[in-house]
Structures are given as C-alpha cells and as structure tokens.
C-alpha cells in the first residue's frame, strides 16, 4: 500500500467517524469469507456500514479528528478489525448477537463501541448495548409518561360526570 493510498483510506475513515456518532470496533479474525460476506449483507440490510481497515490507519484517522475524544478506543485496535457505523446505537450490537446465534460461534467479538461520546470496551458489554434505548424510543416513553396523567384526569372527570348523570336519572325515576 503506497503512502497516497494510506492517506486516502485515512480520509475516508475520517469522513465516516465524522458522519456517524456511533461505531463499533469488532474482531472478525476467525470468520470465513462466506461468513464475512453474510455479515456484510446483514449490515447492508440494516443500514449499518461495515469497513475493514488496518489498525494503524484507524488510529491515525481518529487522532486526526480528536485524539482525546477517542482515546478509550485505541487499546482495542489490535488483530483484525472491522468497523461498524450506524445511526442507531444498538443496531450493530443486535447484528453481532444474531450473527453469533445463527453461526453458533463466538465471532465477531466486540472490542469496543463508541456511542454518542461514551466508550464501551470489551465483549462483555454486548448484552448491555443490545438493550440500550434509541433516541426515538426514549422520546416515545417520555411522551407516554406525560400523556398518562392527563388521560387519568380526563377519565376521572368523565366518570364523575357520568356518575352525576346516573344519579339524576335514578332520582327522576324514583319520583
């Protein structure tokens, strides 16, 4: 790989790191070509971009953007590295989990994840990452919580109003 080609790869990676606020660093070393192809297809279908690059180029791209911001990711850059970029912070975690179930294997291994400024290091974080809520899910929950008391008040008022109407009807019937 020439110096020019390396610089082009670094620039492409910088664009991806700038474009997405969520990315996963995974180890795909023991996967066969067919399995990597299957993983790429799954990522493509779920709107997750998967890129494979040399660790030194990944590190240079991250350092070129903000060395301190991505410092927690550097220790994960060893062996074969595949990057997964996504708008949805938990989609890559779901892809990795389901891929492992389908292949009955332990690969790909999660080395690190960068989610909205937070770094999650280690494969043991995968379960937690599959259960995090997206921005839209959190907004939906907040709206639901805000609507709940209003619905209760309206139901109580309607019930109270219906109760008065029934009492008036009973009194009129008794007379």
C-alpha positions as CSV (number, residue, x, y, z in Angstrom):
1,X,0.0,0.0,0.0
2,X,1.5,3.3,-1.0
3,X,1.5,6.4,1.1
4,X,-1.1,8.0,-1.2
5,X,-3.4,5.0,-0.8
6,X,-3.0,5.1,3.0
7,X,-3.8,8.8,3.1
8,X,-7.0,8.1,1.0
9,X,-8.1,5.4,3.5
10,X,-7.4,7.7,6.4
11,X,-9.6,10.5,4.8
12,X,-12.4,8.0,4.1
13,X,-12.3,6.8,7.7
14,X,-12.3,10.4,9.0
15,X,-15.4,11.1,7.0
16,X,-17.2,8.0,8.4
17,X,-16.2,8.9,12.0
18,X,-17.4,12.5,11.5
19,X,-20.6,11.3,9.8
20,X,-21.7,8.8,12.5
21,X,-21.8,9.4,16.3
22,X,-21.9,5.6,16.8
23,X,-19.4,3.0,15.7
24,X,-18.3,-0.5,16.8
25,X,-14.8,-2.0,16.7
26,X,-15.0,-5.7,16.2
27,X,-12.7,-8.7,15.7
28,X,-13.6,-10.8,12.7
29,X,-10.3,-12.8,12.5
30,X,-11.6,-16.4,12.5
31,X,-14.6,-15.8,10.2
32,X,-14.6,-17.5,6.8
33,X,-15.0,-15.5,3.6
34,X,-18.6,-16.7,3.3
35,X,-19.3,-15.6,6.9
36,X,-17.8,-12.2,6.3
37,X,-20.0,-11.9,3.2
38,X,-23.1,-12.9,5.2
39,X,-22.2,-10.4,7.9
40,X,-21.7,-7.6,5.3
41,X,-25.1,-8.4,3.7
42,X,-26.8,-8.3,7.1
43,X,-25.2,-5.0,7.9
44,X,-26.2,-3.6,4.5
45,X,-29.8,-4.7,5.0
46,X,-29.9,-3.0,8.4
47,X,-28.3,0.3,7.2
48,X,-25.1,-0.4,9.1
49,X,-21.8,0.4,7.2
50,X,-19.0,-2.1,7.7
51,X,-15.4,-1.2,6.9
52,X,-12.3,-3.2,7.3
53,X,-9.0,-1.3,7.7
54,X,-5.6,-1.6,9.3
55,X,-5.4,-0.6,12.9
56,X,-2.7,2.0,12.4
57,X,-4.8,3.8,9.8
58,X,-7.9,3.7,12.0
59,X,-5.9,5.2,14.8
60,X,-4.4,7.9,12.6
61,X,-7.9,8.8,11.4
62,X,-9.2,9.0,15.0
63,X,-6.2,11.0,16.1
64,X,-6.6,13.4,13.1
65,X,-10.2,14.2,14.3
66,X,-9.8,14.4,18.1
67,X,-7.1,12.4,19.9
68,X,-8.6,12.8,23.4
69,X,-12.2,12.2,22.4
70,X,-11.4,8.7,21.0
71,X,-8.6,7.7,23.5
72,X,-10.6,4.9,25.0
73,X,-10.8,3.1,21.6
74,X,-7.1,2.9,20.9
75,X,-6.4,-0.1,23.2
76,X,-8.9,-2.1,21.2
77,X,-7.1,-1.6,17.9
78,X,-5.2,-5.0,17.5
79,X,-5.7,-8.1,15.4
80,X,-8.2,-8.0,12.5
81,X,-10.5,-5.0,12.9
82,X,-13.9,-4.4,11.3
83,X,-15.7,-1.1,12.0
84,X,-19.5,-0.9,12.0
85,X,-21.0,2.6,11.6
86,X,-24.7,3.2,12.4
87,X,-27.1,6.0,13.2
88,X,-28.9,3.6,15.5
89,X,-26.6,2.9,18.5
90,X,-27.9,-0.6,19.2
91,X,-28.3,-2.0,15.7
92,X,-24.7,-3.2,15.3
93,X,-25.0,-5.0,18.7
94,X,-28.1,-6.7,17.6
95,X,-26.4,-7.7,14.3
96,X,-23.4,-9.2,16.2
97,X,-25.7,-11.1,18.7
98,X,-27.9,-12.6,16.0
99,X,-25.0,-13.4,13.8
100,X,-23.4,-15.4,16.7
101,X,-26.7,-17.3,17.3
102,X,-27.0,-18.1,13.6
103,X,-23.5,-19.3,13.2
104,X,-23.3,-20.9,16.7
105,X,-19.9,-19.2,17.2
106,X,-18.2,-16.5,19.3
107,X,-17.2,-14.2,16.4
108,X,-17.4,-11.4,15.7
109,X,-16.0,-10.2,19.0
110,X,-16.9,-6.8,20.2
111,X,-13.6,-5.0,21.1
112,X,-15.1,-1.5,21.7
113,X,-18.1,0.6,20.9
114,X,-18.3,4.4,20.7
115,X,-21.8,5.5,21.4
116,X,-22.6,9.3,21.4
117,X,-19.3,10.1,23.2
118,X,-19.2,7.1,25.6
119,X,-16.8,4.3,25.1
120,X,-17.8,0.7,25.9
121,X,-14.8,-1.7,25.9
122,X,-14.9,-5.5,25.9
123,X,-17.2,-8.2,24.6
124,X,-18.9,-8.4,27.9
125,X,-20.6,-5.0,27.1
126,X,-22.5,-6.6,24.1
127,X,-25.6,-7.6,26.2
128,X,-25.9,-4.1,27.7
129,X,-25.6,-2.5,24.2
130,X,-28.4,-4.6,22.8
131,X,-30.7,-3.3,25.4
132,X,-29.9,0.5,25.2
133,X,-32.8,2.6,24.0
134,X,-32.6,4.7,20.9
135,X,-33.4,8.5,21.0
136,X,-36.8,7.8,19.4
137,X,-37.7,5.1,21.9
138,X,-36.8,7.4,24.8
139,X,-38.9,10.3,23.3
140,X,-41.8,7.9,22.9
141,X,-41.5,6.9,26.6
142,X,-41.4,10.5,27.8
143,X,-44.4,11.4,25.7
144,X,-46.2,8.3,27.1
145,X,-45.4,9.3,30.6
146,X,-46.6,12.9,30.0
147,X,-49.8,11.7,28.5
148,X,-50.6,9.2,31.2
149,X,-51.6,11.7,34.0
150,X,-53.7,13.7,31.5
151,X,-55.6,10.6,30.4
152,X,-56.3,9.7,34.1
153,X,-57.7,13.2,34.8
154,X,-59.9,13.0,31.8
155,X,-61.1,9.5,32.7
156,X,-61.9,10.6,36.2
157,X,-63.8,13.7,35.0
158,X,-65.8,11.6,32.5
159,X,-66.5,9.0,35.2
160,X,-67.6,11.7,37.7
161,X,-69.8,13.4,35.0
162,X,-71.4,10.0,34.1
163,X,-71.9,9.3,37.8
164,X,-73.9,12.6,38.2
165,X,-76.0,11.8,35.2
166,X,-76.9,8.4,36.5
167,X,-77.8,9.8,39.9
168,X,-80.0,12.4,38.3
169,X,-81.7,9.7,36.2
170,X,-82.3,7.5,39.3
171,X,-83.8,10.4,41.3
172,X,-86.1,11.2,38.4
173,X,-87.2,7.6,38.1
174,X,-87.8,7.3,41.9
175,X,-90.2,10.3,41.8
